[in-house]
Amino acid sequence: MSDVRTGPEQLRETATGEAPAAAYRQRGFLATGLALLAACVALFLAWQTVSSLLIIFAGVLFAAFLDAAARAIAPVFPLDRVWRLTFVLVLLTAAVGLGLVWGAAKLPEQTRLLLKVMDTQFDILQQKLLSYGVDLLGPEWGRDFAQWLVSDQGRFFSHAQRVLGGASSFLAGMLVIVFLGILFAFDPTSHRESLVMLAKPSYRARTRGVMDQMGNVLRLWFVGQLIRIILMTLCVWVALYAIGLPGPFVLGLQAGLSNFVPYLGPILAAIPIALVAMPLGGSLLIWAVVVYTIIQSIEGYVVGPLIQRQAVEIPPAWTLVAIVLLGAMFGVMGIALAMPLVAVGRVAIIRFYVEDYLGDNLGRTANDRKVVHERD
């Protein structure tokens, strides 16, 4: 039956506002449905391109480091920001070049020695396990890795292709991260404004302020991590050299780099140290483990919190949860970038959700409250 309304009925609906209210509700439902659909599409696209997004985020992180270095040398070199960034890039390039030249002469020898010691110790461990009926690698593998590789050329070339493919992908990703970081660092304003313009005009000042805070958090976090890595590398290097462990620099370097991944990294870094010390006697093994544990404990419970206190204020449990989840979903890149992702995500949640949506004024400055009041 058709909906036929007389003139008085239409006048009554118009007077009472029933028709505009129904149309407003329909538009609200339509807008909500479209927003949910857009959110689902965005999440799907982000999931499909997550590796590329993580590389882009790593480029932003490198840009934050370059910006922090340029700010740090400003009192010494009161030049324009572009010249200071250029000077920082020249210093980094020179440092990397010297490191590669020095490492080409020193690192292969130490690494070869460590791998030989670890392979021998691993073979001893495998034999002990076989005496108890436990075959660590299975019956098809055997304990002689070199003989296994040579005897099966097809499998050898398959592994070689996989290694070369992984190495090329890694180098390509590193180049993209470096160039993105340089581009972002030399012109941060235009890149930031290209994202700010997507917000409502009344909300752009607030968005700009939150993005600046995110950049500050990334700068402080990256500089803090770099200081922790350098301190850990030097301390472990000197300590292992003092007790007479072979390859102390390589072991110290891997122990320092492991601090890039909180909680899990230092535990994994102790395994090579223990494997290298095991064939040298029980006393040296105890000394190596005790020394590494003491250094790592001081760094993890004293030095690290003091350095990162101003950058990231996240409960340790949530940090570990983020590392586990992001590592399970996105692999090594997810583990390496878990901390900075959680740091900027925390800023976004507090500023946009807790303060703006829920109305909590926690941590909001007077200028922020003025911007929100003008927007409302």
CSV table of C-alpha atoms in Angstrom, one decimal:
chain,number,residue,atom,x,y,z
A,1,MET,CA,0.0,0.0,0.0
A,2,SER,CA,1.5,3.3,-1.1
A,3,ASP,CA,2.4,6.0,1.5
A,4,VAL,CA,0.0,8.7,0.6
A,5,ARG,CA,0.0,11.7,3.0
A,6,THR,CA,-2.4,14.5,2.8
A,7,GLY,CA,-1.3,18.1,3.0
A,8,PRO,CA,-2.2,18.5,6.7
A,9,GLU,CA,-0.1,15.4,7.6
A,10,GLN,CA,2.9,16.7,5.8
A,11,LEU,CA,2.5,20.0,7.5
A,12,ARG,CA,2.3,18.3,10.9
A,13,GLU,CA,5.5,16.2,10.2
A,14,THR,CA,7.3,19.3,9.1
A,15,ALA,CA,6.1,21.3,12.2
A,16,THR,CA,7.1,18.5,14.6
A,17,GLY,CA,10.4,17.8,12.9
A,18,GLU,CA,9.8,14.1,12.4
A,19,ALA,CA,10.8,14.0,8.7
A,20,PRO,CA,14.2,15.9,9.2
A,21,ALA,CA,15.0,13.8,12.2
A,22,ALA,CA,14.4,10.5,10.2
A,23,ALA,CA,16.5,11.8,7.3
A,24,TYR,CA,19.3,12.8,9.8
A,25,ARG,CA,19.2,9.3,11.3
A,26,GLN,CA,19.5,7.7,7.9
A,27,ARG,CA,22.4,9.9,7.0
A,28,GLY,CA,24.0,9.0,10.3
A,29,PHE,CA,23.6,5.3,9.7
A,30,LEU,CA,25.0,5.7,6.2
A,31,ALA,CA,28.0,7.7,7.4
A,32,THR,CA,28.7,5.1,10.1
A,33,GLY,CA,28.5,2.3,7.6
A,34,LEU,CA,30.8,4.0,5.1
A,35,ALA,CA,33.3,4.8,7.9
A,36,LEU,CA,33.4,1.2,9.0
A,37,LEU,CA,33.8,0.0,5.4
A,38,ALA,CA,36.6,2.5,4.9
A,39,ALA,CA,38.3,1.4,8.1
A,40,CYS,CA,38.1,-2.3,7.1
A,41,VAL,CA,39.5,-1.5,3.6
A,42,ALA,CA,42.3,0.5,5.2
A,43,LEU,CA,43.1,-2.3,7.7
A,44,PHE,CA,43.2,-4.8,4.8
A,45,LEU,CA,45.5,-2.7,2.7
A,46,ALA,CA,47.7,-2.1,5.7
A,47,TRP,CA,47.9,-5.8,6.4
A,48,GLN,CA,48.8,-6.6,2.8
A,49,THR,CA,51.5,-3.9,2.6
A,50,VAL,CA,52.8,-4.2,6.2
A,51,SER,CA,56.4,-4.9,5.2
A,52,SER,CA,56.5,-1.8,3.1
A,53,LEU,CA,54.9,0.2,5.9
A,54,LEU,CA,57.5,-1.0,8.3
A,55,ILE,CA,60.2,0.1,6.0
A,56,ILE,CA,58.6,3.5,5.7
A,57,PHE,CA,58.4,3.7,9.5
A,58,ALA,CA,62.1,2.8,9.7
A,59,GLY,CA,62.9,5.6,7.3
A,60,VAL,CA,61.0,8.0,9.6
A,61,LEU,CA,62.9,6.7,12.5
A,62,PHE,CA,66.2,7.3,10.7
A,63,ALA,CA,65.1,10.8,9.8
A,64,ALA,CA,64.4,11.4,13.5
A,65,PHE,CA,67.9,10.3,14.3
A,66,LEU,CA,69.4,12.7,11.7
A,67,ASP,CA,67.2,15.5,13.0
A,68,ALA,CA,68.4,14.8,16.6
A,69,ALA,CA,72.0,14.8,15.5
A,70,ALA,CA,71.5,18.1,13.6
A,71,ARG,CA,69.9,19.6,16.7
A,72,ALA,CA,72.7,18.4,18.9
A,73,ILE,CA,75.5,20.1,17.0
A,74,ALA,CA,73.6,23.4,16.6
A,75,PRO,CA,75.4,25.0,19.6
A,76,VAL,CA,78.8,24.0,18.1
A,77,PHE,CA,78.0,24.8,14.5
A,78,PRO,CA,75.5,27.7,14.4
A,79,LEU,CA,74.7,27.1,10.7
A,80,ASP,CA,71.5,26.6,8.8
A,81,ARG,CA,69.7,23.3,9.4
A,82,VAL,CA,70.4,22.0,5.9
A,83,TRP,CA,74.2,22.5,6.3
A,84,ARG,CA,74.1,20.8,9.7
A,85,LEU,CA,72.3,17.8,8.3
A,86,THR,CA,74.8,17.6,5.4
A,87,PHE,CA,77.6,17.7,7.9
A,88,VAL,CA,76.0,14.9,9.9
A,89,LEU,CA,75.6,12.8,6.8
A,90,VAL,CA,79.2,13.3,5.8
A,91,LEU,CA,80.3,12.2,9.3
A,92,LEU,CA,78.1,9.1,9.2
A,93,THR,CA,79.4,8.2,5.8
A,94,ALA,CA,83.0,8.6,6.9
A,95,ALA,CA,82.4,6.5,10.0
A,96,VAL,CA,80.6,3.7,8.1
A,97,GLY,CA,83.5,3.7,5.5
A,98,LEU,CA,86.2,3.5,8.2
A,99,GLY,CA,84.2,0.8,10.0
A,100,LEU,CA,83.9,-1.3,6.8
A,101,VAL,CA,87.6,-0.9,6.1
A,102,TRP,CA,88.6,-1.8,9.6
A,103,GLY,CA,86.0,-4.6,9.8
A,104,ALA,CA,87.1,-6.1,6.5
A,105,ALA,CA,90.5,-6.7,8.1
A,106,LYS,CA,89.5,-7.7,11.6
A,107,LEU,CA,85.9,-9.1,11.7
A,108,PRO,CA,86.3,-12.0,9.2
A,109,GLU,CA,89.1,-13.5,11.2
A,110,GLN,CA,87.4,-13.2,14.5
A,111,THR,CA,84.1,-14.3,13.1
A,112,ARG,CA,85.7,-17.4,11.5
A,113,LEU,CA,87.4,-18.2,14.8
A,114,LEU,CA,84.1,-17.9,16.7
A,115,LEU,CA,82.2,-20.0,14.2
A,116,LYS,CA,84.8,-22.7,14.4
A,117,VAL,CA,84.7,-22.8,18.2
A,118,MET,CA,80.9,-22.7,18.2
A,119,ASP,CA,80.7,-25.5,15.6
A,120,THR,CA,83.1,-27.7,17.6
A,121,GLN,CA,81.2,-27.1,20.8
A,122,PHE,CA,77.9,-27.7,19.1
A,123,ASP,CA,79.2,-31.0,17.8
A,124,ILE,CA,80.3,-32.0,21.3
A,125,LEU,CA,76.8,-31.1,22.6
A,126,GLN,CA,75.2,-33.2,19.8
A,127,GLN,CA,77.3,-36.2,20.8
A,128,LYS,CA,76.4,-35.9,24.4
A,129,LEU,CA,72.7,-35.7,23.5
A,130,LEU,CA,73.1,-38.8,21.2
A,131,SER,CA,74.5,-40.7,24.2
A,132,TYR,CA,71.1,-40.1,25.8
A,133,GLY,CA,69.2,-41.1,22.7
A,134,VAL,CA,68.4,-37.5,21.6
A,135,ASP,CA,69.2,-36.5,18.0
A,136,LEU,CA,69.2,-32.7,18.0
A,137,LEU,CA,69.2,-32.3,14.2
A,138,GLY,CA,67.5,-35.5,13.1
A,139,PRO,CA,68.9,-38.6,11.3
A,140,GLU,CA,69.1,-36.9,7.9
A,141,TRP,CA,71.3,-34.0,8.9
A,142,GLY,CA,74.4,-35.5,10.6
A,143,ARG,CA,76.9,-33.4,12.6
A,144,ASP,CA,79.3,-32.5,9.8
A,145,PHE,CA,77.7,-29.4,8.2
A,146,ALA,CA,80.4,-29.0,5.5
A,147,GLN,CA,80.1,-32.6,4.4
A,148,TRP,CA,76.4,-32.2,4.3
A,149,LEU,CA,76.6,-29.2,2.1
A,150,VAL,CA,79.1,-30.6,-0.3
A,151,SER,CA,77.4,-34.0,-0.6
A,152,ASP,CA,74.1,-32.5,-1.7
A,153,GLN,CA,74.8,-29.9,-4.3
A,154,GLY,CA,71.1,-29.3,-5.1
A,155,ARG,CA,70.3,-28.5,-1.5
A,156,PHE,CA,73.5,-26.4,-1.3
A,157,PHE,CA,72.5,-24.2,-4.3
A,158,SER,CA,69.0,-24.0,-3.0
A,159,HIS,CA,70.3,-22.6,0.3
A,160,ALA,CA,72.7,-20.3,-1.5
A,161,GLN,CA,69.9,-18.8,-3.6
A,162,ARG,CA,67.8,-18.3,-0.5
A,163,VAL,CA,70.7,-16.6,1.3
A,164,LEU,CA,71.5,-14.4,-1.8
A,165,GLY,CA,67.9,-13.5,-2.1
A,166,GLY,CA,67.6,-12.5,1.5
A,167,ALA,CA,70.8,-10.5,1.3
A,168,SER,CA,69.6,-8.6,-1.7
A,169,SER,CA,66.3,-7.9,-0.1
A,170,PHE,CA,68.0,-6.7,3.0
A,171,LEU,CA,70.3,-4.4,1.1
A,172,ALA,CA,67.4,-3.0,-0.9
A,173,GLY,CA,65.4,-2.3,2.2
A,174,MET,CA,68.4,-0.6,3.9
A,175,LEU,CA,68.8,1.6,0.9
A,176,VAL,CA,65.2,2.6,0.9
A,177,ILE,CA,65.3,3.3,4.6
A,178,VAL,CA,68.4,5.5,4.2
A,179,PHE,CA,67.1,7.5,1.3
A,180,LEU,CA,63.6,7.9,2.9
A,181,GLY,CA,65.3,9.1,6.1
A,182,ILE,CA,67.4,11.7,4.2
A,183,LEU,CA,64.4,13.0,2.3
A,184,PHE,CA,62.2,13.2,5.4
A,185,ALA,CA,65.0,14.9,7.4
A,186,PHE,CA,65.8,17.6,4.9
A,187,ASP,CA,62.1,18.6,4.4
A,188,PRO,CA,60.1,17.5,7.4
A,189,THR,CA,57.6,20.3,7.3
A,190,SER,CA,56.1,19.6,3.8
A,191,HIS,CA,55.9,15.9,4.6
A,192,ARG,CA,54.1,16.6,7.9
A,193,GLU,CA,51.7,19.1,6.4
A,194,SER,CA,50.8,16.7,3.6
A,195,LEU,CA,49.3,14.5,6.4
A,196,VAL,CA,47.9,17.3,8.5
A,197,MET,CA,45.8,18.6,5.6
A,198,LEU,CA,43.8,15.3,5.7
A,199,ALA,CA,42.4,16.4,9.0
A,200,LYS,CA,39.5,18.9,9.5
A,201,PRO,CA,40.7,22.5,9.3
A,202,SER,CA,39.6,23.1,13.0
A,203,TYR,CA,41.6,20.0,14.1
A,204,ARG,CA,44.8,20.6,12.1
A,205,ALA,CA,46.6,22.6,14.8
A,206,ARG,CA,46.0,19.8,17.3
A,207,THR,CA,47.1,17.2,14.7
A,208,ARG,CA,50.3,19.1,14.0
A,209,GLY,CA,51.1,19.4,17.7
A,210,VAL,CA,50.6,15.6,18.3
A,211,MET,CA,52.8,14.7,15.2
A,212,ASP,CA,55.5,17.0,16.6
A,213,GLN,CA,55.3,15.2,19.9
A,214,MET,CA,55.6,11.9,18.1
A,215,GLY,CA,58.7,13.1,16.3
A,216,ASN,CA,60.2,14.2,19.6
A,217,VAL,CA,59.5,10.7,21.1
A,218,LEU,CA,61.2,9.0,18.2
A,219,ARG,CA,64.3,11.3,18.4
A,220,LEU,CA,64.7,10.6,22.1
A,221,TRP,CA,64.1,6.9,21.8
A,222,PHE,CA,66.6,6.4,18.9
A,223,VAL,CA,69.3,8.5,20.5
A,224,GLY,CA,68.8,6.6,23.8
A,225,GLN,CA,69.0,3.2,22.0
A,226,LEU,CA,72.2,4.3,20.2
A,227,ILE,CA,73.8,5.3,23.5
A,228,ARG,CA,72.8,2.0,25.1
A,229,ILE,CA,74.2,0.0,22.2
A,230,ILE,CA,77.5,1.8,22.3
A,231,LEU,CA,77.9,1.5,26.1
A,232,MET,CA,76.9,-2.2,26.0
A,233,THR,CA,79.3,-3.0,23.2
A,234,LEU,CA,82.3,-1.3,24.9
A,235,CYS,CA,81.6,-2.8,28.3
A,236,VAL,CA,81.2,-6.4,27.0
A,237,TRP,CA,84.1,-6.0,24.7
A,238,VAL,CA,86.5,-4.9,27.4
A,239,ALA,CA,85.2,-7.4,30.0
A,240,LEU,CA,85.5,-10.4,27.7
A,241,TYR,CA,88.9,-9.3,26.5
A,242,ALA,CA,90.0,-9.0,30.2
A,243,ILE,CA,89.0,-12.6,31.0
A,244,GLY,CA,90.6,-13.9,27.8
A,245,LEU,CA,87.7,-15.0,25.7
A,246,PRO,CA,88.4,-15.2,21.9
A,247,GLY,CA,86.7,-12.8,19.6
A,248,PRO,CA,85.7,-10.3,22.3
A,249,PHE,CA,84.8,-7.5,19.8
A,250,VAL,CA,82.3,-9.6,17.8
A,251,LEU,CA,80.7,-10.9,20.9
A,252,GLY,CA,80.5,-7.4,22.4
A,253,LEU,CA,79.0,-6.0,19.2
A,254,GLN,CA,76.3,-8.7,19.0
A,255,ALA,CA,75.6,-8.1,22.7
A,256,GLY,CA,75.2,-4.4,22.1
A,257,LEU,CA,73.0,-4.7,19.1
A,258,SER,CA,70.8,-7.2,20.9
A,259,ASN,CA,69.7,-4.3,23.2
A,260,PHE,CA,67.7,-3.0,20.2
A,261,VAL,CA,65.2,-5.7,21.1
A,262,PRO,CA,64.4,-5.3,24.9
A,263,TYR,CA,64.2,-8.4,27.1
A,264,LEU,CA,64.5,-11.0,24.4
A,265,GLY,CA,67.6,-9.7,22.7
A,266,PRO,CA,70.0,-9.8,25.7
A,267,ILE,CA,68.9,-13.4,26.5
A,268,LEU,CA,69.7,-14.5,23.0
A,269,ALA,CA,73.0,-12.6,23.0
A,270,ALA,CA,74.2,-14.7,25.9
A,271,ILE,CA,74.1,-17.9,23.9
A,272,PRO,CA,77.1,-17.2,21.6
A,273,ILE,CA,79.1,-16.1,24.6
A,274,ALA,CA,78.3,-19.3,26.5
A,275,LEU,CA,79.1,-21.5,23.5
A,276,VAL,CA,82.5,-19.8,22.9
A,277,ALA,CA,83.4,-20.1,26.6
A,278,MET,CA,82.3,-23.7,27.1
A,279,PRO,CA,85.3,-25.5,25.5
A,280,LEU,CA,87.7,-23.3,27.4
A,281,GLY,CA,86.9,-24.6,30.8
A,282,GLY,CA,84.2,-24.4,33.4
A,283,SER,CA,85.8,-21.5,35.3
A,284,LEU,CA,86.0,-19.3,32.2
A,285,LEU,CA,82.4,-20.2,31.3
A,286,ILE,CA,81.2,-19.1,34.8
A,287,TRP,CA,83.3,-15.9,34.5
A,288,ALA,CA,81.9,-15.1,31.1
A,289,VAL,CA,78.3,-15.7,32.1
A,290,VAL,CA,78.6,-13.8,35.4
A,291,VAL,CA,80.4,-10.9,33.8
A,292,TYR,CA,77.8,-10.6,31.0
A,293,THR,CA,74.9,-11.0,33.5
A,294,ILE,CA,76.3,-8.2,35.7
A,295,ILE,CA,76.8,-5.8,32.8
A,296,GLN,CA,73.4,-6.6,31.3
A,297,SER,CA,71.7,-6.2,34.7
A,298,ILE,CA,73.3,-2.8,35.3
A,299,GLU,CA,72.4,-1.7,31.8
A,300,GLY,CA,68.9,-3.0,31.9
A,301,TYR,CA,67.9,-1.9,35.4
A,302,VAL,CA,70.0,1.3,35.9
A,303,VAL,CA,71.4,2.8,32.7
A,304,GLY,CA,68.5,1.9,30.4
A,305,PRO,CA,65.7,3.4,32.5
A,306,LEU,CA,67.7,6.5,33.1
A,307,ILE,CA,68.3,7.1,29.4
A,308,GLN,CA,64.8,6.2,28.2
A,309,ARG,CA,62.9,7.8,31.1
A,310,GLN,CA,62.2,11.0,29.1
A,311,ALA,CA,61.3,9.2,25.9
A,312,VAL,CA,59.1,6.1,26.5
A,313,GLU,CA,57.0,5.5,29.6
A,314,ILE,CA,55.5,2.1,28.9
A,315,PRO,CA,55.0,-0.7,31.4
A,316,PRO,CA,57.5,-3.5,30.8
A,317,ALA,CA,54.7,-6.1,30.4
A,318,TRP,CA,53.1,-4.1,27.6
A,319,THR,CA,56.5,-3.8,25.9
A,320,LEU,CA,57.0,-7.5,26.0
A,321,VAL,CA,53.5,-8.2,24.7
A,322,ALA,CA,54.1,-5.8,21.8
A,323,ILE,CA,57.4,-7.5,20.9
A,324,VAL,CA,55.8,-11.0,21.0
A,325,LEU,CA,52.7,-10.0,19.0
A,326,LEU,CA,54.5,-7.8,16.4
A,327,GLY,CA,57.2,-10.5,16.0
A,328,ALA,CA,54.7,-13.2,15.4
A,329,MET,CA,52.8,-11.1,12.9
A,330,PHE,CA,55.6,-9.3,11.1
A,331,GLY,CA,58.8,-11.2,11.8
A,332,VAL,CA,62.2,-9.6,12.5
A,333,MET,CA,61.1,-6.1,11.4
A,334,GLY,CA,58.2,-6.3,13.8
A,335,ILE,CA,60.5,-7.2,16.7
A,336,ALA,CA,63.0,-4.5,15.9
A,337,LEU,CA,60.4,-1.7,15.5
A,338,ALA,CA,58.1,-2.8,18.3
A,339,MET,CA,59.3,-0.3,20.9
A,340,PRO,CA,59.1,2.8,18.6
A,341,LEU,CA,55.8,1.7,17.3
A,342,VAL,CA,54.4,1.3,20.8
A,343,ALA,CA,55.9,4.7,21.7
A,344,VAL,CA,54.2,6.7,18.9
A,345,GLY,CA,51.0,4.6,19.3
A,346,ARG,CA,50.9,5.5,23.0
A,347,VAL,CA,51.1,9.2,22.1
A,348,ALA,CA,48.4,8.9,19.5
A,349,ILE,CA,46.0,7.0,21.8
A,350,ILE,CA,46.5,9.4,24.7
A,351,ARG,CA,46.2,12.6,22.7
A,352,PHE,CA,43.5,11.6,20.2
A,353,TYR,CA,41.4,9.1,22.2
A,354,VAL,CA,41.9,9.7,25.9
A,355,GLU,CA,42.1,13.5,25.8
A,356,ASP,CA,40.0,14.5,22.7
A,357,TYR,CA,37.4,11.7,22.5
A,358,LEU,CA,37.0,10.8,26.2
A,359,GLY,CA,37.6,14.3,27.4
A,360,ASP,CA,40.4,13.6,29.9
A,361,ASN,CA,42.7,16.6,30.2
A,362,LEU,CA,45.7,14.4,31.2
A,363,GLY,CA,48.9,16.0,29.9
A,364,ARG,CA,47.2,18.6,27.9
A,365,THR,CA,48.7,22.0,27.8
A,366,ALA,CA,46.8,25.3,27.9
A,367,ASN,CA,47.4,25.8,24.2
A,368,ASP,CA,46.0,22.4,23.4
A,369,ARG,CA,42.8,23.1,25.5
A,370,LYS,CA,42.5,26.4,23.7
A,371,VAL,CA,42.7,24.7,20.3
A,372,VAL,CA,40.1,22.0,21.3
A,373,HIS,CA,37.8,24.7,22.7
A,374,GLU,CA,38.0,26.7,19.5
A,375,ARG,CA,37.3,23.5,17.5
A,376,ASP,CA,34.3,22.6,19.5
